Amino acid sequence: MGAPVGSITRGTTGVNRLRRSDRWLVHHPLVRQVLHDASDPLVVDLGYGARPFTTFELAHRLRKVRHDVRVVGLEIDPARIAESEPGVSFMRGGFELAGLNPVLVRTFNVLRQYPEDAVSAAWRRMQDQLAPGGLIIEGTCDELGRRCAWILLDKTGPLTFTLAWDPFTTERPSDIAERLPKALIHRNVPGERIHDLLQSADRAWATCAPVSTFGPRARWRATLDLLAETGIPVQRYRRRMRDCVLTINWEWVAPAD
Ligand SMILES: C[S@@+](CC[C@H](N)C(=O)[O-])C[C@H]1O[C@@H](n2cnc3c(N)ncnc32)[C@H](O)[C@@H]1O
């Protein structure tokens, strides 16, 4: 194996920072199916940072989907390799995934520190390593994990885009714009689909203001209904949600070029 692919970046992380994407993952039908069907339920957490909190948390939550899941935390910084425990181990590695073939890769707050034109090569490198049917979740969030955005990919490319935020500390959907993944953050300008989506979400959210007497979650459910009625095919979730979540197929946000 050659040198890990990528560069060492800031190691900022925090306890429970990635809870919203973990919650989404454990309920996602495709993720659940891929984990259930895998002969080797191997999951990689790429770039876990200065401390491995989020890797242990991911393992804990995914064990509820499949009890024998194995999680490997990979870090490009050799000084950050943590001590392994049963079911959760740590190694040095980069976008080549240290030669592993996982069914699921989670990489959060890693590509945001790279230039925009590095994203597609990094995605390709990880996609090439996936086990059959494998998935990647690549995203970004703020320091406390209150505002998050992520992309779900398979071997062929991005499938969906998701925004998730704390109902009580975020004023409007477009407040997440500063936390968009690298593939989209520079595209939040007129003429780009992500910009149109955020504008539409803000407008629908404003229209649903009267529903806020029932709380921000009820207002967000009404907002999703309104968006769907106006022809924007956002996913609607039947289960009760703690977070405000907007998921849509990738083609609704894909960059123009
Ligand atoms: C900001 S921390 C993110 C920590 C954690 N994922 C989180 O969201 O809280 C980014 C980490 O990714 C690591 N990193 C950057 N590029 C990487 C790569 N290509 N492969 C593995 N780790 C990488 C950095 O060394 C750093 O520790």
GROMACS .gro file of C-alpha atoms and ligand atoms in nm:
model
  284
    1MET     CA    1   0.000   0.000   0.000
    2GLY     CA    2   0.140   0.345  -0.091
    3ALA     CA    3   0.105   0.664   0.112
    4PRO     CA    4  -0.252   0.752   0.219
    5VAL     CA    5  -0.427   0.973  -0.038
    6GLY     CA    6  -0.509   1.323   0.089
    7SER     CA    7  -0.365   1.579   0.330
    8ILE     CA    8  -0.371   1.630   0.704
    9THR     CA    9  -0.622   1.897   0.806
   10ARG     CA   10  -0.759   2.042   1.131
   11GLY     CA   11  -0.884   1.768   1.363
   12THR     CA   12  -1.183   1.951   1.517
   13THR     CA   13  -1.450   1.713   1.640
   14GLY     CA   14  -1.685   1.675   1.937
   15VAL     CA   15  -1.894   1.435   2.139
   16ASN     CA   16  -2.224   1.359   1.962
   17ARG     CA   17  -2.146   1.605   1.686
   18LEU     CA   18  -2.270   1.369   1.414
   19ARG     CA   19  -2.589   1.250   1.589
   20ARG     CA   20  -2.824   1.387   1.322
   21SER     CA   21  -2.659   1.202   1.035
   22ASP     CA   22  -2.628   0.889   1.253
   23ARG     CA   23  -3.002   0.903   1.325
   24TRP     CA   24  -3.077   0.940   0.956
   25LEU     CA   25  -2.843   0.654   0.861
   26VAL     CA   26  -2.991   0.400   1.099
   27HIS     CA   27  -3.341   0.463   0.960
   28HIS     CA   28  -3.242   0.474   0.593
   29PRO     CA   29  -3.389   0.172   0.409
   30LEU     CA   30  -3.098   0.139   0.164
   31VAL     CA   31  -2.837   0.166   0.440
   32ARG     CA   32  -3.021  -0.090   0.649
   33GLN     CA   33  -3.052  -0.327   0.354
   34VAL     CA   34  -2.685  -0.295   0.258
   35LEU     CA   35  -2.579  -0.366   0.618
   36HIS     CA   36  -2.819  -0.661   0.650
   37ASP     CA   37  -2.713  -0.817   0.318
   38ALA     CA   38  -2.336  -0.775   0.364
   39SER     CA   39  -2.130  -1.091   0.410
   40ASP     CA   40  -1.882  -0.867   0.592
   41PRO     CA   41  -2.058  -0.568   0.756
   42LEU     CA   42  -1.752  -0.344   0.744
   43VAL     CA   43  -1.799   0.032   0.787
   44VAL     CA   44  -1.525   0.295   0.752
   45ASP     CA   45  -1.528   0.630   0.931
   46LEU     CA   46  -1.279   0.833   0.729
   47GLY     CA   47  -1.114   1.133   0.897
   48TYR     CA   48  -1.250   1.103   1.252
   49GLY     CA   49  -1.028   1.382   1.378
   50ALA     CA   50  -0.824   1.452   1.690
   51ARG     CA   51  -1.036   1.218   1.908
   52PRO     CA   52  -1.240   0.914   1.799
   53PHE     CA   53  -1.571   1.002   1.971
   54THR     CA   54  -1.781   1.000   1.657
   55THR     CA   55  -1.642   0.664   1.539
   56PHE     CA   56  -1.749   0.492   1.863
   57GLU     CA   57  -2.088   0.663   1.845
   58LEU     CA   58  -2.141   0.549   1.486
   59ALA     CA   59  -2.051   0.190   1.582
   60HIS     CA   60  -2.290   0.201   1.878
   61ARG     CA   61  -2.579   0.325   1.664
   62LEU     CA   62  -2.517   0.094   1.369
   63ARG     CA   63  -2.508  -0.209   1.601
   64LYS     CA   64  -2.881  -0.156   1.646
   65VAL     CA   65  -2.917  -0.226   1.273
   66ARG     CA   66  -2.667  -0.512   1.268
   67HIS     CA   67  -2.507  -0.627   1.592
   68ASP     CA   68  -2.186  -0.762   1.431
   69VAL     CA   69  -2.099  -0.445   1.240
   70ARG     CA   70  -1.722  -0.377   1.231
   71VAL     CA   71  -1.618  -0.014   1.221
   72VAL     CA   72  -1.270   0.095   1.117
   73GLY     CA   73  -1.172   0.456   1.180
   74LEU     CA   74  -0.916   0.581   0.928
   75GLU     CA   75  -0.706   0.893   0.983
   76ILE     CA   76  -0.444   1.041   0.759
   77ASP     CA   77  -0.262   1.194   1.057
   78PRO     CA   78  -0.053   0.920   1.221
   79ALA     CA   79  -0.053   1.113   1.551
   80ARG     CA   80  -0.433   1.072   1.570
   81ILE     CA   81  -0.453   0.692   1.542
   82ALA     CA   82  -0.662   0.586   1.842
   83GLU     CA   83  -0.658   0.268   2.046
   84SER     CA   84  -0.876  -0.012   1.909
   85GLU     CA   85  -1.156  -0.182   2.102
   86PRO     CA   86  -1.363  -0.491   2.015
   87GLY     CA   87  -1.557  -0.413   1.696
   88VAL     CA   88  -1.396  -0.071   1.651
   89SER     CA   89  -1.040  -0.038   1.524
   90PHE     CA   90  -0.823   0.246   1.400
   91MET     CA   91  -0.565   0.264   1.124
   92ARG     CA   92  -0.386   0.513   0.908
   93GLY     CA   93  -0.555   0.572   0.573
   94GLY     CA   94  -0.685   0.824   0.321
   95PHE     CA   95  -0.931   0.829   0.029
   96GLU     CA   96  -0.792   0.492  -0.087
   97LEU     CA   97  -0.952   0.357   0.236
   98ALA     CA   98  -0.630   0.171   0.324
   99GLY     CA   99  -0.730  -0.094   0.069
  100LEU     CA  100  -1.045  -0.189   0.265
  101ASN     CA  101  -1.373  -0.270   0.088
  102PRO     CA  102  -1.648  -0.140   0.321
  103VAL     CA  103  -2.024  -0.150   0.264
  104LEU     CA  104  -2.054   0.197   0.413
  105VAL     CA  105  -1.813   0.492   0.433
  106ARG     CA  106  -1.891   0.791   0.653
  107THR     CA  107  -1.670   1.095   0.597
  108PHE     CA  108  -1.772   1.418   0.769
  109ASN     CA  109  -1.601   1.755   0.780
  110VAL     CA  110  -1.310   1.621   0.577
  111LEU     CA  111  -1.361   1.742   0.219
  112ARG     CA  112  -1.471   2.085   0.338
  113GLN     CA  113  -1.103   2.161   0.398
  114TYR     CA  114  -1.008   2.065   0.040
  115PRO     CA  115  -1.047   2.271  -0.277
  116GLU     CA  116  -1.374   2.223  -0.470
  117ASP     CA  117  -1.194   2.062  -0.763
  118ALA     CA  118  -1.055   1.787  -0.537
  119VAL     CA  119  -1.402   1.655  -0.455
  120SER     CA  120  -1.479   1.438  -0.757
  121ALA     CA  121  -1.140   1.260  -0.747
  122ALA     CA  122  -1.183   1.192  -0.374
  123TRP     CA  123  -1.534   1.057  -0.432
  124ARG     CA  124  -1.407   0.839  -0.720
  125ARG     CA  125  -1.126   0.699  -0.507
  126MET     CA  126  -1.368   0.599  -0.230
  127GLN     CA  127  -1.632   0.469  -0.473
  128ASP     CA  128  -1.374   0.238  -0.636
  129GLN     CA  129  -1.313   0.074  -0.297
  130LEU     CA  130  -1.676   0.005  -0.205
  131ALA     CA  131  -1.801  -0.350  -0.159
  132PRO     CA  132  -2.088  -0.440  -0.398
  133GLY     CA  133  -2.392  -0.224  -0.322
  134GLY     CA  134  -2.180  -0.005  -0.093
  135LEU     CA  135  -2.267   0.353   0.004
  136ILE     CA  136  -2.084   0.670   0.108
  137ILE     CA  137  -2.219   0.951   0.324
  138GLU     CA  138  -2.012   1.266   0.279
  139GLY     CA  139  -2.109   1.573   0.474
  140THR     CA  140  -2.046   1.879   0.682
  141CYS     CA  141  -2.181   2.032   1.002
  142ASP     CA  142  -2.117   2.310   1.251
  143GLU     CA  143  -1.910   2.262   1.566
  144LEU     CA  144  -2.204   2.141   1.777
  145GLY     CA  145  -2.374   1.942   1.502
  146ARG     CA  146  -2.685   2.159   1.501
  147ARG     CA  147  -2.672   2.236   1.130
  148CYS     CA  148  -2.573   1.960   0.892
  149ALA     CA  149  -2.576   1.874   0.523
  150TRP     CA  150  -2.474   1.556   0.348
  151ILE     CA  151  -2.469   1.363   0.024
  152LEU     CA  152  -2.539   0.991  -0.008
  153LEU     CA  153  -2.347   0.824  -0.290
  154ASP     CA  154  -2.315   0.478  -0.434
  155LYS     CA  155  -2.060   0.343  -0.681
  156THR     CA  156  -2.226   0.528  -0.969
  157GLY     CA  157  -2.247   0.878  -0.814
  158PRO     CA  158  -2.449   1.094  -0.577
  159LEU     CA  159  -2.802   0.970  -0.501
  160THR     CA  160  -2.952   1.220  -0.257
  161PHE     CA  161  -2.880   1.545  -0.077
  162THR     CA  162  -2.997   1.609   0.280
  163LEU     CA  163  -3.014   1.907   0.513
  164ALA     CA  164  -3.080   1.846   0.883
  165TRP     CA  165  -3.097   2.096   1.165
  166ASP     CA  166  -3.199   2.158   1.522
  167PRO     CA  167  -3.560   2.282   1.512
  168PHE     CA  168  -3.501   2.521   1.803
  169THR     CA  169  -3.185   2.708   1.705
  170THR     CA  170  -3.222   2.764   1.331
  171GLU     CA  171  -3.436   3.044   1.192
  172ARG     CA  172  -3.477   2.936   0.832
  173PRO     CA  173  -3.361   2.653   0.602
  174SER     CA  174  -3.109   2.871   0.415
  175ASP     CA  175  -2.919   2.923   0.745
  176ILE     CA  176  -2.758   2.586   0.664
  177ALA     CA  177  -2.597   2.734   0.350
  178GLU     CA  178  -2.269   2.804   0.530
  179ARG     CA  179  -2.244   2.431   0.614
  180LEU     CA  180  -2.303   2.292   0.267
  181PRO     CA  181  -2.066   2.015   0.150
  182LYS     CA  182  -1.774   2.128  -0.063
  183ALA     CA  183  -1.942   2.012  -0.386
  184LEU     CA  184  -2.221   2.268  -0.327
  185ILE     CA  185  -2.101   2.546  -0.098
  186HIS     CA  186  -1.962   2.761  -0.378
  187ARG     CA  187  -2.277   2.697  -0.585
  188ASN     CA  188  -2.523   2.879  -0.362
  189VAL     CA  189  -2.561   3.160  -0.616
  190PRO     CA  190  -2.842   3.255  -0.856
  191GLY     CA  191  -2.859   3.017  -1.153
  192GLU     CA  192  -2.758   2.712  -0.948
  193ARG     CA  193  -3.010   2.450  -0.835
  194ILE     CA  194  -2.900   2.448  -0.470
  195HIS     CA  195  -2.970   2.821  -0.455
  196ASP     CA  196  -3.319   2.770  -0.603
  197LEU     CA  197  -3.392   2.493  -0.354
  198LEU     CA  198  -3.287   2.698  -0.050
  199GLN     CA  199  -3.491   2.995  -0.174
  200SER     CA  200  -3.798   2.775  -0.228
  201ALA     CA  201  -3.757   2.619   0.116
  202ASP     CA  202  -3.731   2.963   0.279
  203ARG     CA  203  -4.044   3.083   0.098
  204ALA     CA  204  -4.246   2.776   0.196
  205TRP     CA  205  -4.119   2.805   0.556
  206ALA     CA  206  -4.235   3.169   0.567
  207THR     CA  207  -4.577   3.074   0.425
  208CYS     CA  208  -4.612   2.811   0.699
  209ALA     CA  209  -4.535   3.059   0.980
  210PRO     CA  210  -4.890   3.032   1.127
  211VAL     CA  211  -4.824   2.661   1.196
  212SER     CA  212  -4.543   2.758   1.435
  213THR     CA  213  -4.800   2.780   1.716
  214PHE     CA  214  -4.769   2.397   1.712
  215GLY     CA  215  -4.388   2.418   1.725
  216PRO     CA  216  -4.108   2.425   1.468
  217ARG     CA  217  -4.135   2.054   1.386
  218ALA     CA  218  -4.502   2.087   1.288
  219ARG     CA  219  -4.414   2.396   1.087
  220TRP     CA  220  -4.142   2.201   0.907
  221ARG     CA  221  -4.381   1.913   0.826
  222ALA     CA  222  -4.622   2.167   0.675
  223THR     CA  223  -4.332   2.321   0.482
  224LEU     CA  224  -4.239   1.984   0.331
  225ASP     CA  225  -4.602   1.928   0.230
  226LEU     CA  226  -4.613   2.268   0.066
  227LEU     CA  227  -4.286   2.211  -0.119
  228ALA     CA  228  -4.416   1.877  -0.249
  229GLU     CA  229  -4.744   2.041  -0.358
  230THR     CA  230  -4.549   2.297  -0.558
  231GLY     CA  231  -4.369   2.019  -0.749
  232ILE     CA  232  -4.043   1.994  -0.550
  233PRO     CA  233  -4.018   1.622  -0.469
  234VAL     CA  234  -3.878   1.637  -0.116
  235GLN     CA  235  -3.889   1.315   0.079
  236ARG     CA  236  -4.159   1.300   0.345
  237TYR     CA  237  -4.086   1.094   0.654
  238ARG     CA  238  -4.363   0.894   0.817
  239ARG     CA  239  -4.182   0.845   1.148
  240ARG     CA  240  -4.173   1.122   1.411
  241MET     CA  241  -3.860   1.329   1.355
  242ARG     CA  242  -3.652   1.506   1.619
  243ASP     CA  243  -3.473   1.707   1.353
  244CYS     CA  244  -3.592   1.921   1.067
  245VAL     CA  245  -3.478   1.721   0.762
  246LEU     CA  246  -3.495   1.795   0.391
  247THR     CA  247  -3.392   1.512   0.155
  248ILE     CA  248  -3.415   1.536  -0.221
  249ASN     CA  249  -3.268   1.350  -0.518
  250TRP     CA  250  -2.929   1.477  -0.624
  251GLU     CA  251  -3.044   1.605  -0.965
  252TRP     CA  252  -3.239   1.877  -0.781
  253VAL     CA  253  -2.918   2.030  -0.646
  254ALA     CA  254  -2.644   1.907  -0.882
  255PRO     CA  255  -2.408   2.186  -0.992
  256ALA     CA  256  -2.483   2.335  -1.333
  257ASP     CA  257  -2.151   2.225  -1.490
  258LIG     C1  258  -1.240   1.835   1.102
  258LIG     S1  259  -1.183   1.673   1.136
  258LIG     C2  260  -1.337   1.589   1.128
  258LIG     C3  261  -1.357   1.496   1.243
  258LIG     C4  262  -1.490   1.421   1.244
  258LIG     N1  263  -1.513   1.349   1.123
  258LIG     C5  264  -1.604   1.515   1.272
  258LIG     O1  265  -1.681   1.548   1.180
  258LIG     O2  266  -1.619   1.558   1.387
  258LIG     C6  267  -1.109   1.625   0.980
  258LIG     C7  268  -1.010   1.512   0.994
  258LIG     O3  269  -0.996   1.450   0.866
  258LIG     C8  270  -0.863   1.410   0.851
  258LIG     N2  271  -0.839   1.394   0.706
  258LIG     C9  272  -0.826   1.489   0.614
  258LIG     N3  273  -0.810   1.434   0.492
  258LIG    C10  274  -0.814   1.302   0.510
  258LIG    C11  275  -0.804   1.191   0.423
  258LIG     N4  276  -0.787   1.208   0.292
  258LIG     N5  277  -0.812   1.067   0.475
  258LIG    C12  278  -0.828   1.049   0.609
  258LIG     N6  279  -0.837   1.149   0.696
  258LIG    C13  280  -0.832   1.275   0.648
  258LIG    C14  281  -0.783   1.520   0.915
  258LIG     O4  282  -0.653   1.477   0.950
  258LIG    C15  283  -0.871   1.556   1.035
  258LIG     O5  284  -0.829   1.486   1.150
   0.00000   0.00000   0.00000
